């Protein structure tokens, strides 16, 4: 089945630093979704990407849909303590025709720690 | 977005017992999805629940272990049956909404002792 590989697995940064993480796949994705999960909560959708090459921002967050359709990047600028959490990439399952956005394959997550 | 409420938010259960998790959505949806997140792991889809038909289970998950009900278009339940410590996880329900985006409930944190 599909697999998404996220890197890095974890990051420890100082407040104010920029953060970059990525997600790669062995197969093509038509959509990339980026989620953040706070402790004890469900994942919250941050950014959705629908076209190769697309660059989308949400406040201090920017995500890009790779040209090859096999990767995506998430950048966080000027990090703050509340950015702490686990960031997941996800995409629709190809077995669902790649069109059911509720049926998702998730990456392993990137754990972000921000030191004040 | 979507407002998705799960109950209970957490529970500690004895092995061999069953727990039913409820998921309520603020408006009608065709499909609801149930995920499992084992400790320190990512999310894995358990099954897709359609109203009026049997749930569709992913590889590695069976109806006897995780029976699902979908009595109407805003509600679903997932039961974790005959629990063992390996079932200790966060269980999440999800819906698809608004321009092909998936939204999640806050999750049910289950500990089996």
Coordinates of N, CA and C in Angstrom, one line a residue:
Chain A
X1 N 0.8 -1.2 0.0 CA 0.0 0.0 0.0 C 0.9 1.3 0.0
X2 N 0.2 2.4 0.0 CA 0.9 3.7 0.0 C 1.6 3.9 1.3
X3 N 2.8 4.5 1.3 CA 3.5 4.9 2.5 C 4.0 6.3 2.3
X4 N 3.9 7.1 3.4 CA 4.4 8.4 3.5 C 5.5 8.5 4.5
X5 N 6.7 9.0 4.1 CA 7.8 9.1 5.0 C 8.1 10.5 5.3
X6 N 8.0 10.8 6.6 CA 8.2 12.2 7.1 C 9.6 12.3 7.7
X7 N 10.2 13.5 7.5 CA 11.4 13.8 8.1 C 11.5 15.3 8.4
X8 N 12.2 15.6 9.5 CA 12.8 14.7 10.5 C 11.7 14.1 11.4
X9 N 12.1 13.1 12.2 CA 11.2 12.5 13.1 C 10.9 13.5 14.3
X10 N 11.9 14.2 14.7 CA 11.7 15.2 15.7 C 12.6 16.4 15.5
X11 N 12.2 17.5 16.1 CA 13.0 18.7 16.0 C 13.0 19.5 17.3
X12 N 14.1 20.0 17.8 CA 14.2 20.8 19.0 C 14.7 22.2 18.5
X13 N 13.9 23.2 18.7 CA 14.4 24.5 18.2 C 14.1 25.6 19.2
X14 N 14.8 26.7 19.0 CA 14.6 27.9 19.8 C 13.4 28.7 19.3
X15 N 12.7 29.3 20.2 CA 11.7 30.2 19.8 C 12.2 31.3 18.8
X16 N 11.5 31.5 17.7 CA 11.9 32.5 16.8 C 12.6 31.9 15.5
X17 N 13.0 30.7 15.6 CA 13.6 30.0 14.5 C 12.6 29.6 13.5
X18 N 13.1 29.4 12.3 CA 12.2 28.8 11.2 C 12.3 27.3 11.2
X19 N 11.3 26.6 10.8 CA 11.2 25.2 10.8 C 10.9 24.7 9.4
X20 N 11.5 23.6 9.0 CA 11.1 23.0 7.7 C 11.1 21.5 7.9
X21 N 10.0 20.9 7.4 CA 9.8 19.4 7.4 C 9.3 19.0 6.1
X22 N 9.5 17.7 5.8 CA 9.0 17.2 4.5 C 8.4 15.9 4.6
X23 N 7.8 15.5 3.5 CA 7.0 14.2 3.4 C 7.3 13.7 2.0
X24 N 7.6 12.4 1.9 CA 7.9 11.9 0.6 C 7.1 10.6 0.4
X25 N 6.8 10.2 -0.8 CA 6.0 9.0 -1.1 C 6.7 8.3 -2.3
X26 N 6.5 7.0 -2.3 CA 7.0 6.2 -3.5 C 6.0 6.3 -4.6
X27 N 4.8 6.7 -4.3 CA 3.7 6.8 -5.4 C 3.2 8.3 -5.4
X28 N 2.5 8.5 -6.5 CA 2.0 9.9 -6.8 C 0.8 10.2 -5.9
X29 N 0.8 11.4 -5.4 CA -0.4 11.8 -4.6 C -1.1 13.0 -5.4
X30 N -2.4 13.0 -5.4 CA -3.1 14.1 -6.0 C -3.4 15.2 -5.0
X31 N -3.3 14.9 -3.8 CA -3.6 15.9 -2.7 C -2.7 15.7 -1.6
X32 N -2.2 16.8 -1.0 CA -1.4 16.7 0.3 C -2.1 17.5 1.3
X33 N -2.2 16.9 2.5 CA -2.8 17.6 3.6 C -1.8 17.6 4.8
X34 N -1.7 18.7 5.5 CA -0.9 18.8 6.6 C -1.7 19.1 7.9
X35 N -1.5 18.3 8.9 CA -2.2 18.4 10.2 C -1.3 18.6 11.3
X36 N -1.8 19.3 12.4 CA -1.1 19.4 13.6 C -1.9 18.7 14.7
X37 N -1.2 18.0 15.6 CA -1.9 17.3 16.7 C -1.3 17.8 18.0
X38 N -2.1 18.4 18.8 CA -1.7 18.8 20.2 C -1.9 17.6 21.1
X39 N -1.2 17.6 22.2 CA -1.4 16.5 23.2 C -2.9 16.4 23.6
X40 N -3.4 15.1 23.5 CA -4.8 14.9 24.0 C -5.8 15.4 23.1
X41 N -5.5 15.8 21.9 CA -6.4 16.3 20.9 C -6.4 15.5 19.6
X42 N -7.4 15.7 18.8 CA -7.3 15.1 17.4 C -6.6 16.0 16.5
X43 N -6.1 15.5 15.4 CA -5.4 16.3 14.4 C -6.3 17.5 13.9
X44 N -5.6 18.6 13.7 CA -6.3 19.8 13.1 C -5.7 20.1 11.8
X45 N -6.5 20.3 10.8 CA -6.1 20.5 9.4 C -5.4 21.9 9.4
X46 N -4.2 22.0 8.8 CA -3.5 23.3 8.7 C -3.6 23.8 7.3
X47 N -3.2 22.9 6.3 CA -3.1 23.3 4.9 C -3.5 22.2 4.1
X48 N -4.2 22.4 3.0 CA -4.5 21.4 2.0 C -3.9 21.9 0.6
X49 N -3.3 21.0 -0.1 CA -2.7 21.3 -1.4 C -3.3 20.4 -2.4
X50 N -3.6 20.9 -3.6 CA -4.4 20.1 -4.6 C -3.7 20.0 -5.9
X51 N -2.7 20.9 -6.2 CA -2.0 20.9 -7.5 C -0.5 20.9 -7.4
X52 N 0.1 20.1 -8.3 CA 1.6 20.0 -8.3 C 2.1 21.5 -8.4
X53 N 3.1 21.8 -7.6 CA 3.7 23.1 -7.6 C 3.0 24.1 -6.8
X54 N 1.9 23.8 -6.3 CA 1.1 24.8 -5.5 C 1.8 25.1 -4.2
X55 N 1.8 26.4 -3.9 CA 2.4 26.9 -2.7 C 1.3 27.7 -1.9
X56 N 1.0 27.2 -0.7 CA -0.1 27.8 0.1 C 0.3 28.2 1.4
X57 N -0.1 29.3 1.9 CA 0.2 29.8 3.2 C -1.0 29.9 4.1
X58 N -0.7 29.7 5.4 CA -1.7 29.9 6.5 C -1.0 30.5 7.6
X59 N -1.1 31.9 7.7 CA -0.3 32.6 8.7 C 1.2 32.4 8.5
X60 N 1.8 31.9 9.6 CA 3.3 31.7 9.5 C 3.6 30.3 8.9
X61 N 2.6 29.6 8.5 CA 2.9 28.3 7.9 C 2.8 28.4 6.3
X62 N 3.7 27.7 5.7 CA 3.7 27.7 4.2 C 3.9 26.2 3.8
X63 N 3.1 25.7 2.9 CA 3.3 24.3 2.4 C 3.4 24.3 0.9
X64 N 4.1 23.4 0.4 CA 4.2 23.3 -1.1 C 4.0 21.9 -1.5
X65 N 3.3 21.7 -2.6 CA 3.1 20.4 -3.3 C 4.2 20.3 -4.3
X66 N 5.0 19.2 -4.1 CA 6.1 19.0 -5.0 C 5.8 18.8 -6.5
X67 N 6.6 19.2 -7.3 CA 6.4 19.1 -8.8 C 6.2 17.6 -9.2
X68 N 7.0 16.7 -8.6 CA 6.9 15.3 -8.9 C 5.7 14.7 -8.4
X69 N 4.9 15.3 -7.6 CA 3.7 14.8 -6.9 C 4.0 13.8 -5.9
X70 N 5.3 13.6 -5.6 CA 5.7 12.5 -4.6 C 6.3 13.2 -3.4
X71 N 6.2 14.5 -3.2 CA 6.6 15.1 -2.0 C 5.9 16.4 -1.7
X72 N 6.1 16.8 -0.4 CA 5.5 18.0 0.0 C 6.3 18.5 1.2
X73 N 6.3 19.9 1.3 CA 7.1 20.5 2.4 C 6.2 21.4 3.2
X74 N 6.5 21.5 4.5 CA 5.8 22.4 5.4 C 6.9 23.3 6.1
X75 N 6.8 24.6 6.0 CA 7.7 25.5 6.7 C 6.9 26.3 7.7
X76 N 7.5 26.5 8.9 CA 6.9 27.4 9.9 C 8.0 28.5 10.1
X77 N 7.5 29.7 10.0 CA 8.5 30.8 10.2 C 8.3 31.4 11.6
X78 N 9.4 31.9 12.2 CA 9.4 32.6 13.5 C 8.6 31.8 14.5
X79 N 9.0 30.6 14.8 CA 8.3 29.7 15.7 C 8.0 30.3 17.0
X80 N 6.9 29.9 17.6 CA 6.5 30.3 19.0 C 6.2 29.1 19.8
X81 N 6.2 29.2 21.1 CA 5.9 28.0 21.9 C 4.7 27.2 21.6
X82 N 3.6 27.9 21.2 CA 2.4 27.1 20.9 C 2.5 26.3 19.6
X83 N 3.6 26.4 18.9 CA 3.8 25.6 17.7 C 4.1 24.2 18.1
X84 N 4.4 23.9 19.3 CA 4.7 22.6 19.8 C 3.6 21.6 19.5
X85 N 4.0 20.4 19.0 CA 3.0 19.4 18.7 C 3.6 18.4 17.7
X86 N 2.7 17.6 17.2 CA 3.1 16.6 16.2 C 2.5 17.1 14.8
X87 N 3.3 17.1 13.8 CA 2.8 17.5 12.5 C 2.8 16.3 11.6
X88 N 1.7 16.1 11.0 CA 1.5 15.0 10.1 C 1.2 15.4 8.7
X89 N 1.8 14.7 7.7 CA 1.3 14.9 6.4 C 0.4 13.7 6.1
X90 N -0.5 13.9 5.1 CA -1.5 12.9 4.8 C -2.0 13.1 3.4
X91 N -2.5 12.0 2.8 CA -3.0 12.1 1.5 C -4.1 11.0 1.3
X92 N -5.0 11.2 0.4 CA -6.1 10.3 0.1 C -5.5 8.9 -0.4
X93 N -6.1 7.9 0.1 CA -5.7 6.5 -0.2 C -6.0 6.2 -1.7
X94 N -4.9 5.8 -2.4 CA -5.1 5.5 -3.8 C -6.0 4.4 -4.0
X95 N -6.2 3.4 -3.0 CA -7.1 2.3 -3.2 C -8.6 2.8 -3.2
X96 N -8.8 4.0 -2.7 CA -10.1 4.6 -2.8 C -10.2 5.5 -4.0
X97 N -9.3 5.3 -5.0 CA -9.3 6.0 -6.2 C -8.6 7.4 -6.0
X98 N -8.0 7.6 -4.8 CA -7.4 8.8 -4.5 C -8.3 10.0 -4.4
X99 N -9.6 9.7 -4.2 CA -10.6 10.7 -4.2 C -11.4 10.8 -2.9
X100 N -11.2 9.8 -2.0 CA -11.9 9.9 -0.7 C -11.0 10.6 0.3
X101 N -11.3 11.8 0.6 CA -10.4 12.6 1.4 C -10.6 12.2 2.9
X102 N -11.6 11.4 3.2 CA -11.7 10.9 4.6 C -10.9 9.7 4.8
X103 N -10.5 9.0 3.7 CA -9.8 7.8 3.8 C -8.3 8.1 3.5
X104 N -7.6 8.4 4.6 CA -6.2 9.0 4.4 C -5.1 8.0 4.8
X105 N -4.0 8.2 4.2 CA -2.7 7.6 4.6 C -1.9 8.7 5.3
X106 N -1.4 8.4 6.5 CA -0.7 9.4 7.2 C 0.8 9.1 7.3
X107 N 1.6 10.1 7.3 CA 3.0 9.9 7.6 C 3.2 9.6 9.1
X108 N 4.5 9.4 9.5 CA 4.8 9.0 10.9 C 4.7 10.2 11.8
X109 N 4.8 11.4 11.3 CA 4.7 12.6 12.1 C 6.1 13.1 12.4
X110 N 6.1 14.4 12.6 CA 7.3 15.1 13.1 C 7.0 15.8 14.4
X111 N 7.7 15.5 15.4 CA 7.5 16.0 16.8 C 8.3 17.3 16.9
X112 N 7.6 18.4 17.1 CA 8.3 19.7 17.2 C 8.3 20.2 18.6
X113 N 9.5 20.5 19.1 CA 9.6 21.1 20.5 C 10.2 22.5 20.3
X114 N 9.6 23.5 20.9 CA 10.1 24.8 20.8 C 10.5 25.3 22.2
X115 N 11.8 25.7 22.4 CA 12.3 26.2 23.6 C 12.1 27.7 23.7
X116 N 11.5 28.2 24.7 CA 11.3 29.7 24.9 C 12.7 30.4 24.9
Chain B
X1 N -15.3 24.3 8.5 CA -14.8 23.1 9.3 C -16.0 22.3 9.7
X2 N -15.8 21.3 10.6 CA -16.9 20.5 11.1 C -16.7 20.4 12.6
X3 N -17.8 20.3 13.3 CA -17.8 20.1 14.8 C -18.1 18.6 15.0
X4 N -17.1 17.9 15.6 CA -17.2 16.5 15.8 C -17.0 16.2 17.3
X5 N -17.9 15.6 17.9 CA -17.8 15.4 19.3 C -17.7 13.9 19.6
X6 N -16.8 13.5 20.4 CA -16.6 12.1 20.7 C -16.8 11.9 22.2
X7 N -17.4 10.7 22.5 CA -17.6 10.4 23.9 C -17.2 8.9 24.1
X8 N -16.6 8.5 25.2 CA -16.0 9.3 26.2 C -14.7 9.9 25.6
X9 N -14.1 10.9 26.3 CA -12.8 11.5 25.9 C -11.7 10.6 26.3
X10 N -11.9 9.8 27.4 CA -10.9 8.9 27.8 C -11.6 7.8 28.7
X11 N -10.9 6.7 28.8 CA -11.5 5.6 29.7 C -10.4 4.6 30.0
X12 N -10.5 4.0 31.2 CA -9.6 3.0 31.6 C -10.5 1.7 31.8
X13 N -10.2 0.7 31.0 CA -11.0 -0.5 31.0 C -10.3 -1.8 31.4
X14 N -11.0 -2.7 31.9 CA -10.4 -4.0 32.2 C -10.3 -4.9 31.0
X15 N -9.3 -5.7 30.9 CA -9.2 -6.6 29.8 C -10.3 -7.5 29.7
X16 N -10.7 -7.9 28.5 CA -11.9 -8.8 28.3 C -13.2 -8.1 28.2
X17 N -13.3 -6.8 28.6 CA -14.5 -6.0 28.5 C -14.6 -5.3 27.1
X18 N -15.7 -4.6 26.9 CA -15.9 -3.9 25.6 C -16.2 -2.4 25.9
X19 N -15.8 -1.6 25.0 CA -16.1 -0.1 25.2 C -16.7 0.4 23.9
X20 N -17.8 1.1 24.0 CA -18.4 1.7 22.8 C -18.1 3.2 22.8
X21 N -17.6 3.7 21.7 CA -17.2 5.1 21.5 C -18.2 5.7 20.6
X22 N -18.7 6.9 21.0 CA -19.7 7.6 20.2 C -19.1 8.8 19.4
X23 N -19.6 9.0 18.3 CA -19.1 10.2 17.5 C -20.4 10.9 16.9
X24 N -20.5 12.2 17.2 CA -21.6 13.0 16.8 C -21.1 14.1 15.9
X25 N -21.7 14.3 14.8 CA -21.3 15.4 13.8 C -22.3 16.5 13.8
X26 N -21.9 17.7 13.6 CA -22.9 18.8 13.6 C -23.8 18.9 12.4
X27 N -23.5 18.2 11.4 CA -24.4 18.2 10.2 C -24.3 16.9 9.5
X28 N -25.2 16.6 8.6 CA -25.2 15.3 7.9 C -24.0 15.1 7.0
X29 N -23.5 13.9 7.1 CA -22.4 13.5 6.2 C -22.6 12.1 5.7
X30 N -22.2 11.8 4.5 CA -22.4 10.5 3.9 C -21.5 9.4 4.6
X31 N -20.2 9.7 4.7 CA -19.3 8.8 5.2 C -18.6 9.3 6.5
X32 N -18.5 8.4 7.4 CA -17.7 8.7 8.6 C -16.6 7.7 8.7
X33 N -15.4 8.1 9.3 CA -14.3 7.2 9.3 C -13.8 7.0 10.7
X34 N -13.3 5.9 11.0 CA -12.7 5.6 12.3 C -11.2 5.2 12.2
X35 N -10.4 5.9 13.0 CA -8.9 5.7 13.0 C -8.5 5.3 14.3
X36 N -7.3 4.6 14.3 CA -6.7 4.2 15.6 C -5.3 4.8 15.6
X37 N -4.9 5.4 16.7 CA -3.5 5.9 16.9 C -2.9 5.2 18.1
X38 N -2.0 4.3 17.8 CA -1.4 3.6 18.9 C -0.3 4.5 19.5
X39 N 0.1 4.3 20.8 CA 1.0 5.2 21.5 C 2.2 5.5 20.7
X40 N 2.5 6.8 20.5 CA 3.7 7.2 19.8 C 3.7 7.0 18.3
X41 N 2.5 6.6 17.8 CA 2.4 6.2 16.3 C 1.5 7.1 15.6
X42 N 1.5 6.9 14.3 CA 0.6 7.7 13.4 C -0.8 7.1 13.4
X43 N -1.6 7.7 12.6 CA -3.0 7.3 12.5 C -3.2 6.2 11.4
X44 N -4.0 5.2 11.8 CA -4.3 4.1 10.8 C -5.8 4.0 10.7
X45 N -6.3 3.9 9.5 CA -7.7 3.8 9.3 C -8.2 2.4 9.7
X46 N -9.3 2.4 10.5 CA -9.9 1.1 10.9 C -11.0 0.8 9.8
X47 N -11.9 1.7 9.6 CA -13.1 1.4 8.8 C -13.8 2.6 8.3
X48 N -14.5 2.5 7.3 CA -15.4 3.5 6.8 C -16.9 3.2 7.1
X49 N -17.6 4.1 7.7 CA -19.0 3.8 8.0 C -20.0 4.6 7.2
X50 N -20.8 3.9 6.4 CA -21.8 4.5 5.6 C -23.2 4.2 6.2
X51 N -24.0 5.2 6.2 CA -25.4 5.0 6.7 C -26.2 4.1 5.9
X52 N -26.8 3.1 6.5 CA -27.6 2.1 5.8 C -26.9 0.9 5.2
X53 N -25.6 0.8 5.5 CA -24.9 -0.3 5.0 C -23.8 -0.7 6.0
X54 N -23.3 -1.9 5.8 CA -22.2 -2.4 6.7 C -21.0 -1.6 6.5
X55 N -20.2 -1.4 7.6 CA -19.0 -0.7 7.5 C -18.0 -1.5 6.6
X56 N -17.1 -0.7 6.0 CA -16.0 -1.4 5.2 C -14.7 -1.3 6.0
X57 N -14.1 -2.5 6.3 CA -12.9 -2.5 7.2 C -11.6 -2.6 6.4
X58 N -10.6 -2.0 6.9 CA -9.3 -2.1 6.3 C -8.6 -3.4 6.7
X59 N -7.6 -3.7 5.9 CA -6.8 -4.9 6.2 C -6.3 -4.9 7.6
X60 N -6.5 -6.0 8.3 CA -6.0 -6.1 9.7 C -7.0 -5.7 10.7
X61 N -8.2 -5.3 10.3 CA -9.3 -5.0 11.2 C -10.5 -5.8 10.8
X62 N -11.2 -6.3 11.8 CA -12.4 -7.2 11.5 C -13.6 -6.7 12.3
X63 N -14.7 -7.0 11.8 CA -16.0 -6.6 12.4 C -16.2 -7.1 13.8
X64 N -15.8 -8.4 14.0 CA -16.0 -9.0 15.3 C -15.3 -8.2 16.4
X65 N -14.1 -7.7 16.1 CA -13.3 -7.0 17.1 C -13.7 -5.5 17.2
X66 N -14.1 -4.9 16.1 CA -14.5 -3.5 16.0 C -15.8 -3.3 15.3
X67 N -16.9 -3.7 15.9 CA -18.2 -3.5 15.3 C -18.6 -2.0 15.3
X68 N -19.2 -1.6 14.2 CA -19.5 -0.2 14.0 C -21.0 -0.1 13.7
X69 N -21.6 0.9 14.2 CA -23.0 1.2 13.9 C -23.0 2.6 13.2
X70 N -24.0 2.8 12.3 CA -24.2 4.1 11.7 C -25.7 4.3 11.5
X71 N -26.4 4.6 12.6 CA -27.9 4.6 12.5 C -28.4 5.8 11.8
X72 N -27.7 6.9 11.6 CA -28.2 8.1 10.9 C -27.0 8.8 10.3
X73 N -27.3 9.9 9.7 CA -26.2 10.7 8.9 C -25.4 11.6 9.8
X74 N -25.6 11.6 11.1 CA -24.8 12.5 12.0 C -24.2 11.7 13.1
X75 N -24.3 10.4 13.2 CA -23.9 9.7 14.4 C -23.3 8.3 14.0
X76 N -22.3 7.9 14.7 CA -21.7 6.6 14.5 C -21.1 6.1 15.9
X77 N -21.0 4.8 16.0 CA -20.3 4.3 17.2 C -19.3 3.2 16.7
X78 N -18.2 3.1 17.5 CA -17.2 2.1 17.3 C -17.1 1.4 18.6
X79 N -17.2 0.1 18.6 CA -17.0 -0.7 19.8 C -15.7 -1.5 19.7
X80 N -14.9 -1.4 20.8 CA -13.7 -2.2 20.9 C -14.0 -3.4 21.8
X81 N -14.0 -4.6 21.2 CA -14.5 -5.7 21.9 C -13.4 -6.6 22.5
X82 N -13.8 -7.3 23.6 CA -12.9 -8.2 24.2 C -11.4 -7.6 24.3
X83 N -11.4 -6.5 25.0 CA -10.1 -5.7 24.9 C -8.9 -6.4 25.6
X84 N -7.8 -6.1 25.1 CA -6.5 -6.5 25.7 C -5.6 -5.2 25.8
X85 N -4.5 -5.3 26.5 CA -3.7 -4.1 26.6 C -3.2 -3.6 25.3
X86 N -3.1 -4.4 24.3 CA -2.7 -4.0 23.0 C -3.7 -3.1 22.3
X87 N -4.9 -3.0 22.8 CA -5.9 -2.1 22.2 C -5.8 -0.7 22.8
X88 N -4.9 -0.5 23.8 CA -4.7 0.8 24.3 C -4.2 1.8 23.2
X89 N -5.0 2.7 22.9 CA -4.8 3.6 21.8 C -5.7 4.9 21.9
X90 N -5.5 5.8 21.0 CA -6.5 6.9 20.8 C -7.3 6.5 19.6
X91 N -8.6 6.5 19.8 CA -9.5 6.2 18.7 C -10.2 7.5 18.2
X92 N -10.1 7.8 16.9 CA -10.6 9.0 16.4 C -11.6 8.8 15.3
X93 N -12.7 9.6 15.3 CA -13.6 9.6 14.2 C -13.3 10.8 13.3
X94 N -13.7 10.7 12.0 CA -13.4 11.7 11.1 C -14.5 11.8 10.0
X95 N -14.7 13.0 9.5 CA -15.6 13.2 8.4 C -14.9 14.0 7.3
X96 N -15.4 13.9 6.1 CA -15.0 14.6 4.9 C -15.9 15.7 4.7
X97 N -15.3 16.9 4.5 CA -16.2 18.1 4.4 C -15.5 19.2 3.6
X98 N -16.3 20.1 3.0 CA -15.8 21.4 2.6 C -14.6 21.3 1.6
X99 N -14.8 21.0 0.4 CA -13.7 21.0 -0.5 C -12.7 19.9 -0.3
X100 N -13.3 18.8 0.0 CA -12.4 17.6 0.1 C -11.4 17.7 1.3
X101 N -11.8 18.0 2.4 CA -10.9 18.1 3.6 C -11.5 17.2 4.7
X102 N -10.6 16.5 5.4 CA -11.0 15.6 6.4 C -10.8 16.3 7.8
X103 N -11.8 16.2 8.6 CA -11.8 16.8 10.0 C -11.9 15.7 11.0
X104 N -11.3 15.9 12.1 CA -11.3 14.9 13.2 C -11.9 15.4 14.5
X105 N -12.5 14.4 15.2 CA -12.9 14.6 16.6 C -11.7 14.7 17.5
X106 N -11.9 15.0 18.7 CA -10.8 15.2 19.7 C -10.2 13.8 20.1
X107 N -10.9 12.7 19.8 CA -10.3 11.4 20.1 C -10.8 10.9 21.4
X108 N -10.7 9.6 21.5 CA -11.0 8.8 22.8 C -9.7 8.1 23.2
X109 N -9.2 8.4 24.3 CA -7.9 7.8 24.8 C -8.3 6.6 25.6
X110 N -8.0 5.4 25.1 CA -8.4 4.2 25.8 C -7.1 3.5 26.4
X111 N -7.2 3.2 27.7 CA -6.2 2.4 28.4 C -6.8 1.1 28.8
X112 N -6.2 0.0 28.5 CA -6.7 -1.3 28.9 C -5.7 -1.9 29.9
X113 N -6.3 -2.2 31.1 CA -5.4 -2.8 32.1 C -5.8 -4.2 32.5

